[in-house]
PDB file of C-alpha atoms and ligand atoms in Angstrom:
ATOM      1  CA  MET S   1      -0.370  -0.044  -0.093  1.00  0.00           C
ATOM      2  CA  GLU S   2       0.960   3.470  -1.079  1.00  0.00           C
ATOM      3  CA  PHE S   3      -0.163   6.954   0.156  1.00  0.00           C
ATOM      4  CA  PHE S   4       0.340  10.392  -1.386  1.00  0.00           C
ATOM      5  CA  ASP S   5       0.006  12.885   1.451  1.00  0.00           C
ATOM      6  CA  SER S   6      -1.327  16.238  -0.747  1.00  0.00           C
ATOM      7  CA  HIS S   7      -0.560  19.201   1.748  1.00  0.00           C
ATOM      8  CA  ALA S   8       2.238  18.712   4.488  1.00  0.00           C
ATOM      9  CA  HIS S   9       4.857  21.644   5.360  1.00  0.00           C
ATOM     10  CA  TYR S  10       8.286  20.451   6.182  1.00  0.00           C
ATOM     11  CA  ASN S  11       9.817  24.036   6.183  1.00  0.00           C
ATOM     12  CA  ASP S  12       7.988  24.435   9.429  1.00  0.00           C
ATOM     13  CA  GLU S  13      10.871  25.014  12.172  1.00  0.00           C
ATOM     14  CA  LYS S  14       8.621  21.978  14.120  1.00  0.00           C
ATOM     15  CA  PHE S  15      11.086  20.172  12.206  1.00  0.00           C
ATOM     16  CA  GLU S  16      14.318  21.860  12.814  1.00  0.00           C
ATOM     17  CA  ILE S  17      16.248  19.677  15.210  1.00  0.00           C
ATOM     18  CA  ASP S  18      15.005  16.251  13.608  1.00  0.00           C
ATOM     19  CA  ARG S  19      13.399  17.170   9.942  1.00  0.00           C
ATOM     20  CA  ASP S  20      16.082  14.177   7.354  1.00  0.00           C
ATOM     21  CA  GLU S  21      15.114  12.052  10.191  1.00  0.00           C
ATOM     22  CA  VAL S  22      11.634  12.294  10.402  1.00  0.00           C
ATOM     23  CA  ILE S  23      11.093  12.955   6.503  1.00  0.00           C
ATOM     24  CA  SER S  24      13.461   9.288   6.342  1.00  0.00           C
ATOM     25  CA  SER S  25      10.527   8.190   8.609  1.00  0.00           C
ATOM     26  CA  VAL S  26       7.806   8.798   6.109  1.00  0.00           C
ATOM     27  CA  LYS S  27       8.881   7.571   3.327  1.00  0.00           C
ATOM     28  CA  ALA S  28       9.796   4.163   4.601  1.00  0.00           C
ATOM     29  CA  GLU S  29       5.865   3.706   6.302  1.00  0.00           C
ATOM     30  CA  GLU S  30       4.952   3.788   3.330  1.00  0.00           C
ATOM     31  CA  ILE S  31       4.324   7.033   2.403  1.00  0.00           C
ATOM     32  CA  THR S  32       5.649   7.698  -1.231  1.00  0.00           C
ATOM     33  CA  ARG S  33       4.624  10.782  -2.385  1.00  0.00           C
ATOM     34  CA  LEU S  34       3.775  14.850  -0.973  1.00  0.00           C
ATOM     35  CA  VAL S  35       3.852  17.903  -2.118  1.00  0.00           C
ATOM     36  CA  SER S  36       5.583  20.420   0.590  1.00  0.00           C
ATOM     37  CA  VAL S  37       3.771  23.637   0.303  1.00  0.00           C
ATOM     38  CA  GLY S  38       4.927  26.748   0.494  1.00  0.00           C
ATOM     39  CA  TYR S  39       3.153  29.887   1.238  1.00  0.00           C
ATOM     40  CA  SER S  40       5.590  32.623   1.651  1.00  0.00           C
ATOM     41  CA  VAL S  41       8.516  33.829  -0.493  1.00  0.00           C
ATOM     42  CA  GLU S  42      10.533  32.077   2.085  1.00  0.00           C
ATOM     43  CA  ALA S  43       8.540  28.917   2.679  1.00  0.00           C
ATOM     44  CA  SER S  44       8.570  28.628  -1.157  1.00  0.00           C
ATOM     45  CA  LYS S  45      12.274  28.656  -1.117  1.00  0.00           C
ATOM     46  CA  PHE S  46      12.394  26.158   1.247  1.00  0.00           C
ATOM     47  CA  ALA S  47      10.552  23.385  -0.568  1.00  0.00           C
ATOM     48  CA  GLU S  48      12.048  23.904  -3.482  1.00  0.00           C
ATOM     49  CA  LYS S  49      15.012  23.008  -2.013  1.00  0.00           C
ATOM     50  CA  LEU S  50      13.522  19.774  -0.105  1.00  0.00           C
ATOM     51  CA  SER S  51      12.200  18.712  -3.105  1.00  0.00           C
ATOM     52  CA  ASN S  52      15.387  18.935  -5.032  1.00  0.00           C
ATOM     53  CA  LYS S  53      17.167  16.707  -2.172  1.00  0.00           C
ATOM     54  CA  TYR S  54      14.431  14.707  -1.732  1.00  0.00           C
ATOM     55  CA  GLU S  55      13.371  12.625  -4.686  1.00  0.00           C
ATOM     56  CA  PHE S  56       9.656  11.913  -3.884  1.00  0.00           C
ATOM     57  CA  ILE S  57       9.059  15.348  -2.524  1.00  0.00           C
ATOM     58  CA  TYR S  58       7.186  17.918  -5.272  1.00  0.00           C
ATOM     59  CA  TYR S  59       6.300  21.665  -4.268  1.00  0.00           C
ATOM     60  CA  SER S  60       3.896  24.807  -4.100  1.00  0.00           C
ATOM     61  CA  CYS S  61       4.807  28.061  -4.084  1.00  0.00           C
ATOM     62  CA  GLY S  62       3.154  30.636  -3.327  1.00  0.00           C
ATOM     63  CA  ILE S  63       1.651  33.983  -0.445  1.00  0.00           C
ATOM     64  CA  SER S  64      -0.830  32.639   1.777  1.00  0.00           C
ATOM     65  CA  PRO S  65      -3.821  35.261   2.663  1.00  0.00           C
ATOM     66  CA  ASN S  66      -2.076  34.894   6.550  1.00  0.00           C
ATOM     67  CA  ASP S  67       1.316  35.920   5.269  1.00  0.00           C
ATOM     68  CA  LEU S  68       1.063  38.988   3.290  1.00  0.00           C
ATOM     69  CA  PRO S  69       2.773  42.054   3.648  1.00  0.00           C
ATOM     70  CA  GLN S  70       0.751  45.413   5.493  1.00  0.00           C
ATOM     71  CA  THR S  71       0.585  47.468   1.732  1.00  0.00           C
ATOM     72  CA  GLU S  72      -0.017  46.149  -2.085  1.00  0.00           C
ATOM     73  CA  ASP S  73       3.475  47.937  -2.713  1.00  0.00           C
ATOM     74  CA  GLU S  74       4.560  45.265  -1.100  1.00  0.00           C
ATOM     75  CA  LEU S  75       2.632  42.317  -1.753  1.00  0.00           C
ATOM     76  CA  TRP S  76       3.681  43.573  -5.861  1.00  0.00           C
ATOM     77  CA  LYS S  77       7.311  42.948  -4.550  1.00  0.00           C
ATOM     78  CA  LYS S  78       6.879  39.685  -3.091  1.00  0.00           C
ATOM     79  CA  LEU S  79       4.556  38.607  -6.026  1.00  0.00           C
ATOM     80  CA  GLU S  80       7.393  39.113  -8.248  1.00  0.00           C
ATOM     81  CA  GLU S  81       9.416  36.820  -5.928  1.00  0.00           C
ATOM     82  CA  ILE S  82       6.619  34.481  -6.231  1.00  0.00           C
ATOM     83  CA  LYS S  83       7.241  34.725  -9.976  1.00  0.00           C
ATOM     84  CA  LYS S  84      10.837  34.342 -10.118  1.00  0.00           C
ATOM     85  CA  ILE S  85      10.791  30.667  -8.226  1.00  0.00           C
ATOM     86  CA  ALA S  86       8.243  29.401 -10.427  1.00  0.00           C
ATOM     87  CA  ASN S  87       8.962  31.033 -13.884  1.00  0.00           C
ATOM     88  CA  GLN S  88      12.431  28.722 -13.329  1.00  0.00           C
ATOM     89  CA  LYS S  89       9.220  25.675 -14.593  1.00  0.00           C
ATOM     90  CA  HIS S  90      11.499  23.273 -12.546  1.00  0.00           C
ATOM     91  CA  LYS S  91       9.622  19.593 -12.706  1.00  0.00           C
ATOM     92  CA  LYS S  92       8.731  18.911  -9.698  1.00  0.00           C
ATOM     93  CA  LEU S  93       6.425  22.185  -8.868  1.00  0.00           C
ATOM     94  CA  VAL S  94       3.310  21.047  -9.287  1.00  0.00           C
ATOM     95  CA  ALA S  95       0.735  23.909  -7.845  1.00  0.00           C
ATOM     96  CA  ILE S  96       0.650  27.666  -7.189  1.00  0.00           C
ATOM     97  CA  GLY S  97      -0.251  27.835  -3.941  1.00  0.00           C
ATOM     98  CA  GLU S  98      -1.254  27.833  -0.732  1.00  0.00           C
ATOM     99  CA  ILE S  99      -3.410  31.030  -1.615  1.00  0.00           C
ATOM    100  CA  GLY S 100      -6.464  31.975  -0.912  1.00  0.00           C
ATOM    101  CA  LEU S 101      -8.875  34.148   1.619  1.00  0.00           C
ATOM    102  CA  ASP S 102      -8.609  34.278   5.487  1.00  0.00           C
ATOM    103  CA  TYR S 103     -11.503  36.102   6.815  1.00  0.00           C
ATOM    104  CA  TYR S 104     -11.036  34.358  10.435  1.00  0.00           C
ATOM    105  CA  TRP S 105      -7.508  35.551  10.964  1.00  0.00           C
ATOM    106  CA  ASN S 106      -7.264  38.616   8.702  1.00  0.00           C
ATOM    107  CA  LYS S 107     -10.416  40.610   8.248  1.00  0.00           C
ATOM    108  CA  GLU S 108      -8.503  43.976   7.468  1.00  0.00           C
ATOM    109  CA  ASN S 109      -7.198  43.664   4.443  1.00  0.00           C
ATOM    110  CA  MET S 110      -9.918  41.555   2.832  1.00  0.00           C
ATOM    111  CA  ASN S 111      -8.747  43.973  -0.566  1.00  0.00           C
ATOM    112  CA  LEU S 112      -5.502  43.210  -0.355  1.00  0.00           C
ATOM    113  CA  GLN S 113      -6.086  39.032  -0.102  1.00  0.00           C
ATOM    114  CA  LYS S 114      -8.527  39.552  -2.994  1.00  0.00           C
ATOM    115  CA  LEU S 115      -5.961  41.294  -5.086  1.00  0.00           C
ATOM    116  CA  ALA S 116      -2.744  38.301  -4.333  1.00  0.00           C
ATOM    117  CA  PHE S 117      -5.407  35.279  -5.053  1.00  0.00           C
ATOM    118  CA  ILE S 118      -6.432  36.953  -8.512  1.00  0.00           C
ATOM    119  CA  GLU S 119      -2.889  37.543  -8.937  1.00  0.00           C
ATOM    120  CA  GLN S 120      -1.796  34.175  -8.066  1.00  0.00           C
ATOM    121  CA  ILE S 121      -3.980  31.960  -9.786  1.00  0.00           C
ATOM    122  CA  LYS S 122      -3.359  34.215 -12.998  1.00  0.00           C
ATOM    123  CA  LEU S 123       0.314  33.284 -12.126  1.00  0.00           C
ATOM    124  CA  ALA S 124      -1.263  29.482 -12.184  1.00  0.00           C
ATOM    125  CA  ASN S 125      -2.720  29.757 -15.335  1.00  0.00           C
ATOM    126  CA  GLU S 126       0.281  30.885 -17.678  1.00  0.00           C
ATOM    127  CA  LEU S 127       2.010  28.420 -16.015  1.00  0.00           C
ATOM    128  CA  GLU S 128      -0.494  25.892 -16.865  1.00  0.00           C
ATOM    129  CA  LEU S 129      -0.380  24.734 -12.866  1.00  0.00           C
ATOM    130  CA  PRO S 130      -3.751  24.210 -10.490  1.00  0.00           C
ATOM    131  CA  ILE S 131      -3.611  25.978  -7.616  1.00  0.00           C
ATOM    132  CA  ILE S 132      -4.014  25.360  -3.893  1.00  0.00           C
ATOM    133  CA  ILE S 133      -6.362  26.747  -2.171  1.00  0.00           C
ATOM    134  CA  HIS S 134      -6.954  28.007   1.435  1.00  0.00           C
ATOM    135  CA  SER S 135     -10.269  29.453   2.108  1.00  0.00           C
ATOM    136  CA  ARG S 136     -11.735  29.900   5.645  1.00  0.00           C
ATOM    137  CA  GLU S 137     -14.713  31.965   6.592  1.00  0.00           C
ATOM    138  CA  ALA S 138     -14.715  33.312   3.099  1.00  0.00           C
ATOM    139  CA  VAL S 139     -16.872  30.962   1.531  1.00  0.00           C
ATOM    140  CA  VAL S 140     -18.931  33.706  -0.827  1.00  0.00           C
ATOM    141  CA  ASP S 141     -15.528  35.345  -1.974  1.00  0.00           C
ATOM    142  CA  THR S 142     -13.651  32.183  -2.741  1.00  0.00           C
ATOM    143  CA  ILE S 143     -16.498  31.243  -5.192  1.00  0.00           C
ATOM    144  CA  ASP S 144     -16.549  34.429  -6.263  1.00  0.00           C
ATOM    145  CA  ILE S 145     -13.549  34.973  -7.433  1.00  0.00           C
ATOM    146  CA  LEU S 146     -12.909  31.516  -8.535  1.00  0.00           C
ATOM    147  CA  LYS S 147     -16.607  31.500 -10.139  1.00  0.00           C
ATOM    148  CA  ASN S 148     -16.567  35.266 -11.610  1.00  0.00           C
ATOM    149  CA  LYS S 149     -13.793  37.094 -11.474  1.00  0.00           C
ATOM    150  CA  GLN S 150     -10.424  35.150 -12.266  1.00  0.00           C
ATOM    151  CA  GLU S 151     -11.035  31.812 -13.106  1.00  0.00           C
ATOM    152  CA  SER S 152      -8.178  28.793 -13.015  1.00  0.00           C
ATOM    153  CA  ILE S 153      -7.903  27.253 -15.714  1.00  0.00           C
ATOM    154  CA  ASN S 154      -6.487  23.675 -14.474  1.00  0.00           C
ATOM    155  CA  LYS S 155      -8.243  24.119 -11.206  1.00  0.00           C
ATOM    156  CA  GLY S 156      -7.024  22.784  -8.538  1.00  0.00           C
ATOM    157  CA  ILE S 157      -8.132  21.469  -4.392  1.00  0.00           C
ATOM    158  CA  PHE S 158      -9.333  23.253  -2.014  1.00  0.00           C
ATOM    159  CA  HIS S 159      -7.387  22.248   1.099  1.00  0.00           C
ATOM    160  CA  CYS S 160      -8.051  20.933   4.434  1.00  0.00           C
ATOM    161  CA  CYS S 161     -11.480  21.228   3.493  1.00  0.00           C
ATOM    162  CA  PRO S 162     -13.709  23.396   5.448  1.00  0.00           C
ATOM    163  CA  LEU S 163     -16.798  20.871   7.017  1.00  0.00           C
ATOM    164  CA  ASN S 164     -19.199  23.669   4.853  1.00  0.00           C
ATOM    165  CA  ARG S 165     -21.512  21.834   2.673  1.00  0.00           C
ATOM    166  CA  GLU S 166     -22.190  25.196   0.486  1.00  0.00           C
ATOM    167  CA  LEU S 167     -18.271  25.441  -0.058  1.00  0.00           C
ATOM    168  CA  VAL S 168     -18.305  21.741  -0.768  1.00  0.00           C
ATOM    169  CA  LYS S 169     -21.160  21.870  -3.164  1.00  0.00           C
ATOM    170  CA  GLU S 170     -19.850  25.276  -4.702  1.00  0.00           C
ATOM    171  CA  ALA S 171     -16.313  23.130  -4.913  1.00  0.00           C
ATOM    172  CA  LEU S 172     -17.319  20.232  -6.796  1.00  0.00           C
ATOM    173  CA  LYS S 173     -19.861  22.132  -9.378  1.00  0.00           C
ATOM    174  CA  LEU S 174     -16.904  24.242 -10.501  1.00  0.00           C
ATOM    175  CA  GLY S 175     -14.518  21.125 -10.941  1.00  0.00           C
ATOM    176  CA  TYR S 176     -12.320  21.245  -7.717  1.00  0.00           C
ATOM    177  CA  TYR S 177     -10.398  18.347  -5.965  1.00  0.00           C
ATOM    178  CA  ILE S 178     -11.102  18.489  -2.194  1.00  0.00           C
ATOM    179  CA  SER S 179      -8.872  17.040   0.474  1.00  0.00           C
ATOM    180  CA  PHE S 180      -9.512  15.755   3.815  1.00  0.00           C
ATOM    181  CA  ALA S 181      -7.204  16.619   6.531  1.00  0.00           C
ATOM    182  CA  GLY S 182      -6.860  15.894  10.196  1.00  0.00           C
ATOM    183  CA  PRO S 183     -10.245  17.535  11.180  1.00  0.00           C
ATOM    184  CA  ILE S 184     -12.982  14.895   9.815  1.00  0.00           C
ATOM    185  CA  THR S 185     -11.029  12.474  12.714  1.00  0.00           C
ATOM    186  CA  PHE S 186     -11.869  14.727  14.975  1.00  0.00           C
ATOM    187  CA  LYS S 187     -15.323  13.855  17.785  1.00  0.00           C
ATOM    188  CA  ASN S 188     -16.859  17.260  17.822  1.00  0.00           C
ATOM    189  CA  SER S 189     -16.423  17.604  13.535  1.00  0.00           C
ATOM    190  CA  LYS S 190     -20.233  16.670  13.493  1.00  0.00           C
ATOM    191  CA  ASN S 191     -20.668  16.529   9.827  1.00  0.00           C
ATOM    192  CA  ALA S 192     -17.676  15.705   8.897  1.00  0.00           C
ATOM    193  CA  ASP S 193     -19.303  12.084   8.157  1.00  0.00           C
ATOM    194  CA  GLU S 194     -22.378  13.680   5.670  1.00  0.00           C
ATOM    195  CA  ILE S 195     -19.240  16.041   4.011  1.00  0.00           C
ATOM    196  CA  ILE S 196     -17.305  12.784   3.371  1.00  0.00           C
ATOM    197  CA  LYS S 197     -19.770  11.490   1.483  1.00  0.00           C
ATOM    198  CA  MET S 198     -20.530  14.586  -0.394  1.00  0.00           C
ATOM    199  CA  VAL S 199     -17.481  13.965  -2.424  1.00  0.00           C
ATOM    200  CA  PRO S 200     -17.046  12.140  -4.973  1.00  0.00           C
ATOM    201  CA  LEU S 201     -14.403   9.402  -5.159  1.00  0.00           C
ATOM    202  CA  ASP S 202     -12.229  11.134  -8.480  1.00  0.00           C
ATOM    203  CA  ARG S 203     -12.476  13.854  -6.067  1.00  0.00           C
ATOM    204  CA  ILE S 204     -11.113  13.069  -3.422  1.00  0.00           C
ATOM    205  CA  LEU S 205      -7.533  13.890  -2.018  1.00  0.00           C
ATOM    206  CA  ILE S 206      -5.605  12.918   0.906  1.00  0.00           C
ATOM    207  CA  GLU S 207      -3.481  15.330   3.130  1.00  0.00           C
ATOM    208  CA  THR S 208      -1.904  15.489   6.923  1.00  0.00           C
ATOM    209  CA  ASP S 209      -0.865  19.723   6.643  1.00  0.00           C
ATOM    210  CA  SER S 210       1.943  18.710   8.722  1.00  0.00           C
ATOM    211  CA  PRO S 211       2.993  20.018  11.083  1.00  0.00           C
ATOM    212  CA  TYR S 212      -0.926  21.588  12.364  1.00  0.00           C
ATOM    213  CA  LEU S 213      -4.116  19.138  12.913  1.00  0.00           C
ATOM    214  CA  SER S 214      -2.924  16.243  13.775  1.00  0.00           C
ATOM    215  CA  PRO S 215      -5.688  13.892  13.296  1.00  0.00           C
ATOM    216  CA  GLU S 216      -6.827  11.505  15.903  1.00  0.00           C
ATOM    217  CA  PRO S 217      -5.592   9.700  17.564  1.00  0.00           C
ATOM    218  CA  ASN S 218      -2.005  11.648  18.274  1.00  0.00           C
ATOM    219  CA  ARG S 219      -4.350  14.846  17.818  1.00  0.00           C
ATOM    220  CA  GLY S 220      -2.300  17.807  19.882  1.00  0.00           C
ATOM    221  CA  LYS S 221       0.563  16.361  19.494  1.00  0.00           C
ATOM    222  CA  ARG S 222       3.221  17.519  15.859  1.00  0.00           C
ATOM    223  CA  ASN S 223       1.798  16.103  13.043  1.00  0.00           C
ATOM    224  CA  ASP S 224       3.575  14.618   9.507  1.00  0.00           C
ATOM    225  CA  SER S 225       2.614  12.633   7.046  1.00  0.00           C
ATOM    226  CA  ARG S 226       2.307   9.046   8.438  1.00  0.00           C
ATOM    227  CA  ASN S 227      -0.339  10.188  10.279  1.00  0.00           C
ATOM    228  CA  VAL S 228      -1.868  10.516   6.315  1.00  0.00           C
ATOM    229  CA  LYS S 229      -3.080   6.893   7.082  1.00  0.00           C
ATOM    230  CA  TYR S 230      -5.336   8.015   9.773  1.00  0.00           C
ATOM    231  CA  ILE S 231      -7.603  10.773   7.339  1.00  0.00           C
ATOM    232  CA  ALA S 232      -7.459   7.711   4.614  1.00  0.00           C
ATOM    233  CA  GLN S 233      -8.841   5.316   7.618  1.00  0.00           C
ATOM    234  CA  LYS S 234     -11.383   7.918   8.368  1.00  0.00           C
ATOM    235  CA  ILE S 235     -12.669   7.892   4.682  1.00  0.00           C
ATOM    236  CA  SER S 236     -12.354   4.214   4.427  1.00  0.00           C
ATOM    237  CA  GLN S 237     -15.081   3.923   6.867  1.00  0.00           C
ATOM    238  CA  VAL S 238     -17.725   6.555   5.871  1.00  0.00           C
ATOM    239  CA  LYS S 239     -17.339   4.950   2.217  1.00  0.00           C
ATOM    240  CA  GLU S 240     -17.461   1.598   3.302  1.00  0.00           C
ATOM    241  CA  MET S 241     -14.335   0.101   0.975  1.00  0.00           C
ATOM    242  CA  THR S 242     -10.957  -0.438   2.187  1.00  0.00           C
ATOM    243  CA  LEU S 243      -7.940   1.553   2.721  1.00  0.00           C
ATOM    244  CA  GLU S 244      -6.229  -0.041  -0.046  1.00  0.00           C
ATOM    245  CA  GLU S 245      -8.695   1.110  -1.999  1.00  0.00           C
ATOM    246  CA  ILE S 246      -8.846   4.528  -0.751  1.00  0.00           C
ATOM    247  CA  ALA S 247      -4.675   4.676  -0.403  1.00  0.00           C
ATOM    248  CA  LYS S 248      -4.671   4.017  -4.117  1.00  0.00           C
ATOM    249  CA  ILE S 249      -7.499   5.951  -5.444  1.00  0.00           C
ATOM    250  CA  THR S 250      -6.571   8.940  -3.477  1.00  0.00           C
ATOM    251  CA  TYR S 251      -2.477   8.051  -4.965  1.00  0.00           C
ATOM    252  CA  GLU S 252      -4.073   8.349  -8.379  1.00  0.00           C
ATOM    253  CA  ASN S 253      -6.400  11.652  -7.674  1.00  0.00           C
ATOM    254  CA  ALA S 254      -3.423  13.463  -6.399  1.00  0.00           C
ATOM    255  CA  ASN S 255      -0.614  12.035  -9.748  1.00  0.00           C
ATOM    256  CA  LYS S 256      -3.606  13.815 -12.096  1.00  0.00           C
ATOM    257  CA  VAL S 257      -4.305  16.629 -10.193  1.00  0.00           C
ATOM    258  CA  PHE S 258      -0.374  17.771 -10.068  1.00  0.00           C
ATOM    259  CA  LYS S 259       0.395  16.132 -13.505  1.00  0.00           C
ATOM    260  CA  ILE S 260       2.317  13.809 -12.272  1.00  0.00           C
ATOM    261  CA  GLU S 261       3.602  11.081 -14.163  1.00  0.00           C
ATOM    262  CA  ASN S 262       3.525   7.643 -13.058  1.00  0.00           C
TER     263      ASN S 262
HETATM  264 NI1   NI B   1      -1.347  24.632   4.423  1.00  0.00          NI
END
């Protein structure tokens, strides 16, 4: 059995002391592909470096809504840097992200968030890449941008799927993949089963969002890609399928959206 963790952050300082060790253990435990996702210029550069060092690590670059500078001028500068990273057309660059809107953590710069989101979708389109979307408490504006303001030609992924029926419905209609993370295993996430049932098998991905959001039974501890099995397990229970089947389907889906050949 093999697993594909579609979203992790191995640049994070929480891995500072034992990064190489953790990454080796991940590979040893059947997680044979993963994407180290950027969220700032620095994180994106680091992710690229990891992809050079490890054959099974791919990467994405982008600026997340929670890592934006204060002003529009500064944002343009950062976007230039992201473009420089992206324009090298590294063969392991598989997406632009994570990008999007987050009105939970940041409500005072909504216009800057929208600008950053739209500009990075344009970049993804130029490079023929999918996008990795971070959307929190911003369903209406996220969908409005994707539907009416700046379409993403290669579509992409709603990462760490917010368990919001409306968002999932619209995302599926628009052709996006839904990536499930730790919260679906939490005992207090009431509608996880319902949302998992809503997503057809050919649109499901699994991720850890390491080092955050460890699933049960490791909730509260530092997360790493080995825990992606618990996400697959939860989905297999709800879909009444085997773990092997879910592992295989999500692996194939990830290869497809990231355009990775087998
Ligand atoms: Ni993330």
